Coordinates of N, CA and C in Angstrom, one line a residue:
X14 N -47.8 85.7 -226.5 CA -46.4 85.9 -226.3 C -45.6 84.7 -226.1
X15 N -46.1 83.7 -225.4 CA -45.4 82.5 -225.1 C -44.9 81.9 -226.4
X16 N -45.7 81.8 -227.4 CA -45.4 81.3 -228.7 C -44.1 81.8 -229.3
X17 N -44.1 83.1 -229.1 CA -42.8 83.8 -229.6 C -41.6 83.3 -228.8
X18 N -41.7 83.3 -227.5 CA -40.6 82.8 -226.7 C -40.2 81.5 -227.1
X19 N -41.2 80.6 -227.3 CA -41.0 79.2 -227.6 C -40.2 79.1 -228.9
X20 N -40.6 79.9 -229.8 CA -39.9 80.0 -231.1 C -38.6 80.5 -231.1
X21 N -38.3 81.5 -230.3 CA -36.9 82.0 -230.1 C -36.1 81.1 -229.5
X22 N -36.6 80.3 -228.6 CA -35.7 79.2 -227.9 C -35.5 78.1 -228.8
X23 N -36.4 77.7 -229.6 CA -36.3 76.6 -230.6 C -35.1 77.1 -231.6
X24 N -35.3 78.3 -232.1 CA -34.2 78.9 -233.0 C -32.8 78.7 -232.4
X25 N -32.6 79.2 -231.1 CA -31.4 79.1 -230.5 C -30.8 77.7 -230.3
X26 N -31.8 76.7 -230.0 CA -31.4 75.5 -229.8 C -30.9 74.9 -231.1
X27 N -31.7 75.1 -232.2 CA -31.2 74.6 -233.5 C -30.0 75.2 -234.0
X28 N -29.7 76.5 -233.7 CA -28.5 77.1 -234.0 C -27.3 76.4 -233.4
X29 N -27.5 76.2 -232.1 CA -26.4 75.5 -231.3 C -26.2 74.1 -231.9
X30 N -27.3 73.3 -232.2 CA -27.1 72.0 -232.7 C -26.3 72.0 -234.1
X31 N -26.8 73.1 -234.9 CA -26.2 73.1 -236.2 C -24.6 73.4 -236.2
X32 N -24.3 74.3 -235.2 CA -22.8 74.5 -235.0 C -22.0 73.3 -234.6
X33 N -22.8 72.5 -233.6 CA -22.1 71.3 -233.1 C -22.0 70.3 -234.3
X34 N -23.1 70.1 -235.1 CA -23.0 69.1 -236.1 C -22.0 69.5 -237.4
X35 N -21.9 70.8 -237.5 CA -21.0 71.3 -238.6 C -19.6 71.1 -238.1
X36 N -19.3 71.2 -236.9 CA -18.0 71.0 -236.4 C -17.6 69.4 -236.4
X37 N -18.6 68.7 -236.0 CA -18.4 67.3 -236.3 C -18.1 66.8 -237.7
X38 N -18.9 67.5 -238.6 CA -18.7 67.1 -240.1 C -17.4 67.5 -240.5
X39 N -16.8 68.7 -240.0 CA -15.5 69.1 -240.5 C -14.5 68.2 -239.9
X40 N -14.6 67.6 -238.7 CA -13.6 66.8 -238.1 C -13.6 65.5 -238.8
X41 N -14.8 65.0 -239.2 CA -14.9 63.8 -240.0 C -14.1 63.8 -241.3
X42 N -14.4 65.0 -241.9 CA -13.9 65.2 -243.3 C -12.3 65.2 -243.1
X43 N -11.8 65.9 -242.1 CA -10.4 65.8 -241.9 C -9.9 64.5 -241.6
X44 N -10.6 63.7 -240.8 CA -10.2 62.3 -240.5 C -10.2 61.5 -241.8
X45 N -11.2 61.6 -242.5 CA -11.3 60.8 -243.9 C -10.2 61.1 -244.8
X46 N -9.8 62.4 -244.9 CA -8.7 62.8 -245.7 C -7.4 62.2 -245.2
X47 N -7.3 62.2 -243.8 CA -6.0 61.8 -243.2 C -5.9 60.3 -243.5
X48 N -6.9 59.4 -243.3 CA -6.8 57.9 -243.4 C -6.7 57.7 -244.8
X49 N -7.3 58.4 -245.8 CA -7.2 58.2 -247.3 C -5.7 58.4 -247.7
X50 N -5.0 59.3 -247.1 CA -3.6 59.7 -247.5 C -2.6 58.7 -246.6
X51 N -3.0 58.1 -245.6 CA -2.2 57.2 -244.8 C -2.9 56.0 -244.6
X52 N -2.7 55.0 -245.6 CA -3.5 53.7 -245.5 C -3.0 52.7 -244.4
X53 N -1.7 53.1 -243.7 CA -1.2 52.1 -242.8 C -1.9 52.4 -241.5

């Protein structure tokens, strides 16, 4: 049973990390677009 709990905890951790990384990627895409359109 411990293995199932460990797996569930790992899935939750990875989902949280994926959400954070996806948000970071979206912010970086917006920043790149902003600076590409505003060279000053």
